[in-house]
mmCIF file of C-alpha atoms in Angstrom:
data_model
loop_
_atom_site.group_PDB
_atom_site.id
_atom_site.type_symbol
_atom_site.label_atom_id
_atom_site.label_comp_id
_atom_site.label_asym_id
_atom_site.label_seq_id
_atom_site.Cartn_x
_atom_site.Cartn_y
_atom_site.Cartn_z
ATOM 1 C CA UNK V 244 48.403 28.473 109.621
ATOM 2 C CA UNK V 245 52.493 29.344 109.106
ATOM 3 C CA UNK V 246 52.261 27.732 105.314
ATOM 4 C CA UNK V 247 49.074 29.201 104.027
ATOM 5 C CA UNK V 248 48.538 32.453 102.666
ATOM 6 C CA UNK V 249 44.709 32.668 103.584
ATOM 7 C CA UNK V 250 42.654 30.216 105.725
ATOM 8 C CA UNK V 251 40.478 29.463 103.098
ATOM 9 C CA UNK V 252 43.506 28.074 100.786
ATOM 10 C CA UNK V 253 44.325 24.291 99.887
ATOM 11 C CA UNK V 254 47.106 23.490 102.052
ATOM 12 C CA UNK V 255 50.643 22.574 100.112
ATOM 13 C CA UNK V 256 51.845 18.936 99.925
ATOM 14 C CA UNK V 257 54.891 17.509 98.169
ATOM 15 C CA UNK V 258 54.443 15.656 94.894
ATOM 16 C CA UNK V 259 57.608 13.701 95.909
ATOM 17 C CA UNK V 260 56.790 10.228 96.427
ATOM 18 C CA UNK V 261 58.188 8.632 99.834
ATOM 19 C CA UNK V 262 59.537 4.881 99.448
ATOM 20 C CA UNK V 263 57.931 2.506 101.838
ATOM 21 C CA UNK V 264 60.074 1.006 104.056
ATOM 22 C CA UNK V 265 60.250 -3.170 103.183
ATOM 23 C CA UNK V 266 61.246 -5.917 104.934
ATOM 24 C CA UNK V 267 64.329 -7.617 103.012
ATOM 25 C CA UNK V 268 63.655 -11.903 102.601
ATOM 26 C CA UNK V 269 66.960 -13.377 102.855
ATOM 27 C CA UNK V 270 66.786 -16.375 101.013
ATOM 28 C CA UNK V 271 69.697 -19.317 100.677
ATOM 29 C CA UNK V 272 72.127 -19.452 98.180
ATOM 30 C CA UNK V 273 70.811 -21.080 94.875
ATOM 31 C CA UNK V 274 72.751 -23.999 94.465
ATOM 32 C CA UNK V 275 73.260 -25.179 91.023
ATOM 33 C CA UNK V 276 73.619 -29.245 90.040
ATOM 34 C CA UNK V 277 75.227 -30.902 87.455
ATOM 35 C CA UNK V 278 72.292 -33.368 86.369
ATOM 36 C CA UNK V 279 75.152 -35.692 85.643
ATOM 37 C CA UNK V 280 76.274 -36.368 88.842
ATOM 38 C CA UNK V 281 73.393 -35.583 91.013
ATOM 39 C CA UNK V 282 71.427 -38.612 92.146
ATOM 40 C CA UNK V 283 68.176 -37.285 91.510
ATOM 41 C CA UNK V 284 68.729 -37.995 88.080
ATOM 42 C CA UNK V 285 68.781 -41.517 87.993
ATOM 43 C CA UNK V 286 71.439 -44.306 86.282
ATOM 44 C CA UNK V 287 71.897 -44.046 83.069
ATOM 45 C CA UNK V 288 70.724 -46.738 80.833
ATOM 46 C CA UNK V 289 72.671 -47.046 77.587
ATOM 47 C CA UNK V 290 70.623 -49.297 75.843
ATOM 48 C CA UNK V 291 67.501 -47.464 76.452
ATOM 49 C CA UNK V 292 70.108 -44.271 75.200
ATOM 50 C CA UNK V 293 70.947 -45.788 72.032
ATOM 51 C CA UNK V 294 67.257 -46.505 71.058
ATOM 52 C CA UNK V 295 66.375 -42.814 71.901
ATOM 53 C CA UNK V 296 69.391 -41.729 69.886
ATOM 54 C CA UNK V 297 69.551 -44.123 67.222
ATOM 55 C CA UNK V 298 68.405 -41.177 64.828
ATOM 56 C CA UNK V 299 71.991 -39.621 64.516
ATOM 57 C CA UNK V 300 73.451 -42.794 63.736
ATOM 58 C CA UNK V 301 71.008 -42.580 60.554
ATOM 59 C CA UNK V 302 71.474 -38.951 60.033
ATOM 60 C CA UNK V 303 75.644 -39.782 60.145
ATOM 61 C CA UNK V 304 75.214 -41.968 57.340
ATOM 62 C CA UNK V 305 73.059 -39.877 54.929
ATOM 63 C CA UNK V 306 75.638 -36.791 55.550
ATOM 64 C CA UNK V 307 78.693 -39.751 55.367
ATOM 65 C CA UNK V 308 76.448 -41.033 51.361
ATOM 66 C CA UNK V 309 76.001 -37.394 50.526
ATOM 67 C CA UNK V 310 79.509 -36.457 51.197
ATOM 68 C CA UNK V 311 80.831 -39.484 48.905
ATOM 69 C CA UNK V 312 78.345 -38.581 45.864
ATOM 70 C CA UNK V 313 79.937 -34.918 46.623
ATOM 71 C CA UNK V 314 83.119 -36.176 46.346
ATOM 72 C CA UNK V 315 82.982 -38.388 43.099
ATOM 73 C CA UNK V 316 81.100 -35.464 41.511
ATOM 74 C CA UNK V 317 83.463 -32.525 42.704
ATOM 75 C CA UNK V 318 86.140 -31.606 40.482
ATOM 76 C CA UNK V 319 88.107 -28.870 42.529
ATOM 77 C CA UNK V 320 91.326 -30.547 44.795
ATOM 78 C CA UNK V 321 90.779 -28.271 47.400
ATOM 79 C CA UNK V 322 87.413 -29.403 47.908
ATOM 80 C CA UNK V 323 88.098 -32.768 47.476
ATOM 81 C CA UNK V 324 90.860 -32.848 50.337
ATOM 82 C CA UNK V 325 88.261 -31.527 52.532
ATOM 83 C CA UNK V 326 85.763 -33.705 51.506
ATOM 84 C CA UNK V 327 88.173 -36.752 51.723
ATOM 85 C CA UNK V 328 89.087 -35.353 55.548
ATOM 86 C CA UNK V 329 85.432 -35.461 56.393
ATOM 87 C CA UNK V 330 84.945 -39.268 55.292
ATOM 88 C CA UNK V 331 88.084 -40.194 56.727
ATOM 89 C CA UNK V 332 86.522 -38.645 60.048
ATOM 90 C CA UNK V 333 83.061 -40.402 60.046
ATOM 91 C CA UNK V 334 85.221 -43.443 59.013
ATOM 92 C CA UNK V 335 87.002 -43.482 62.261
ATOM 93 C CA UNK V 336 84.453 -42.117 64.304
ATOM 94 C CA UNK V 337 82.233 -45.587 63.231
ATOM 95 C CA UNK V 338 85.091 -47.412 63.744
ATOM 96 C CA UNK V 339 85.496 -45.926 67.481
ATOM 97 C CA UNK V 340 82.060 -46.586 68.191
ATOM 98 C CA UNK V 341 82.373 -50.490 66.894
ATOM 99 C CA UNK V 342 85.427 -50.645 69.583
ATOM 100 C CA UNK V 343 83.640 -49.484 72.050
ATOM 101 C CA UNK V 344 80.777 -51.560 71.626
ATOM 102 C CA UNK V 345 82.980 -54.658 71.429
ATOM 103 C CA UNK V 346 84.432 -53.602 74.888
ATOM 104 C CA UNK V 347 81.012 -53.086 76.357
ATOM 105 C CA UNK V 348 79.380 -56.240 75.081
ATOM 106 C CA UNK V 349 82.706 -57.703 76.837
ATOM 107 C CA UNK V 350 82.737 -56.607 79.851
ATOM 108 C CA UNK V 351 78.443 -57.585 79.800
ATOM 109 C CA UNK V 352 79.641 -61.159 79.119
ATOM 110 C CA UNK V 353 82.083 -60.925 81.615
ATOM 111 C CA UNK V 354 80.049 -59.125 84.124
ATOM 112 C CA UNK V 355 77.056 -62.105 83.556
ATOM 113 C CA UNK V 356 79.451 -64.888 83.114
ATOM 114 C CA UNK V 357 80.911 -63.785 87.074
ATOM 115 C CA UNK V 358 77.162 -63.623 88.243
ATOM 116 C CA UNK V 359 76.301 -67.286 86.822
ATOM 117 C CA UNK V 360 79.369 -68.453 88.400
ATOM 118 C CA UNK V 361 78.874 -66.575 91.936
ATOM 119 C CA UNK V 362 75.349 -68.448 91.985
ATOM 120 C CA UNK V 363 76.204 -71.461 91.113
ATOM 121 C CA UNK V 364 78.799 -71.680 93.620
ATOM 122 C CA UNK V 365 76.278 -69.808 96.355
ATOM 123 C CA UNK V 366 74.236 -73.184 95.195
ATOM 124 C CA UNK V 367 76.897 -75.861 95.767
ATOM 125 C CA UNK V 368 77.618 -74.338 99.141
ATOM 126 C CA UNK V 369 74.207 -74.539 100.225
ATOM 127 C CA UNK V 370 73.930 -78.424 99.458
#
């Protein structure tokens, strides 16, 4: 009876709240992936790309038609020089992506003309 003045009194608690002790989880370190490289990802297929994508190409040439009607309409040089900069660039940008479509539909024929010839000779050896 030491903390009470009277018997008959509440007895005094603290309003501090203790923090329960808890058990820490270690977990691993969260290893982050480039889906790029990562083989759960899958190949890329560029055909299957382009078809998906093909929108932009569209969208490219309605900003590359509104930016010529801009320019034979505009009368300030300033704005013209920019506006001729901007062609220029979706001029050689097109002309980028015709190269490297060339190069790919190459290297396809060459890739399918080395297959025909590996089984045809796989054939001639098995005679």
């Amino acid at each position: 009876m030491g903390n009470r003045p009277k018997s008959d009194a509440p007895m005094e608690v603290s309003s501090k709240v203790r923090p329960r002790a808890r058990k820490v989880i270690h977990t691993g370190k969260r290893s982050s992936r480039d889906p790029r490289f990562d083989e759960m990802s899958g190949t890329l297929n560029r055909e299957m790309f382009e078809k998906s994508y093909s929108f932009i190409n569209d969208m490219k040439k309605k900003e590359k038609n509104a930016v010529l009607k801009e320019l034979k309409a505009t009368k300030d040089e300033d704005r013209k020089r920019n506006l001729q900069r901007l062609l220029q660039r979706y001029k050689d940008q097109e002309n980028a992506k015709k190269m490297k479509r060339k190069k790919m539909e190459a290297k396809k024929k060459k890739k399918t003309k080395t297959k025909t010839s590996d089984q045809s000779s796989k054939e001639s050896n098995i005679s």
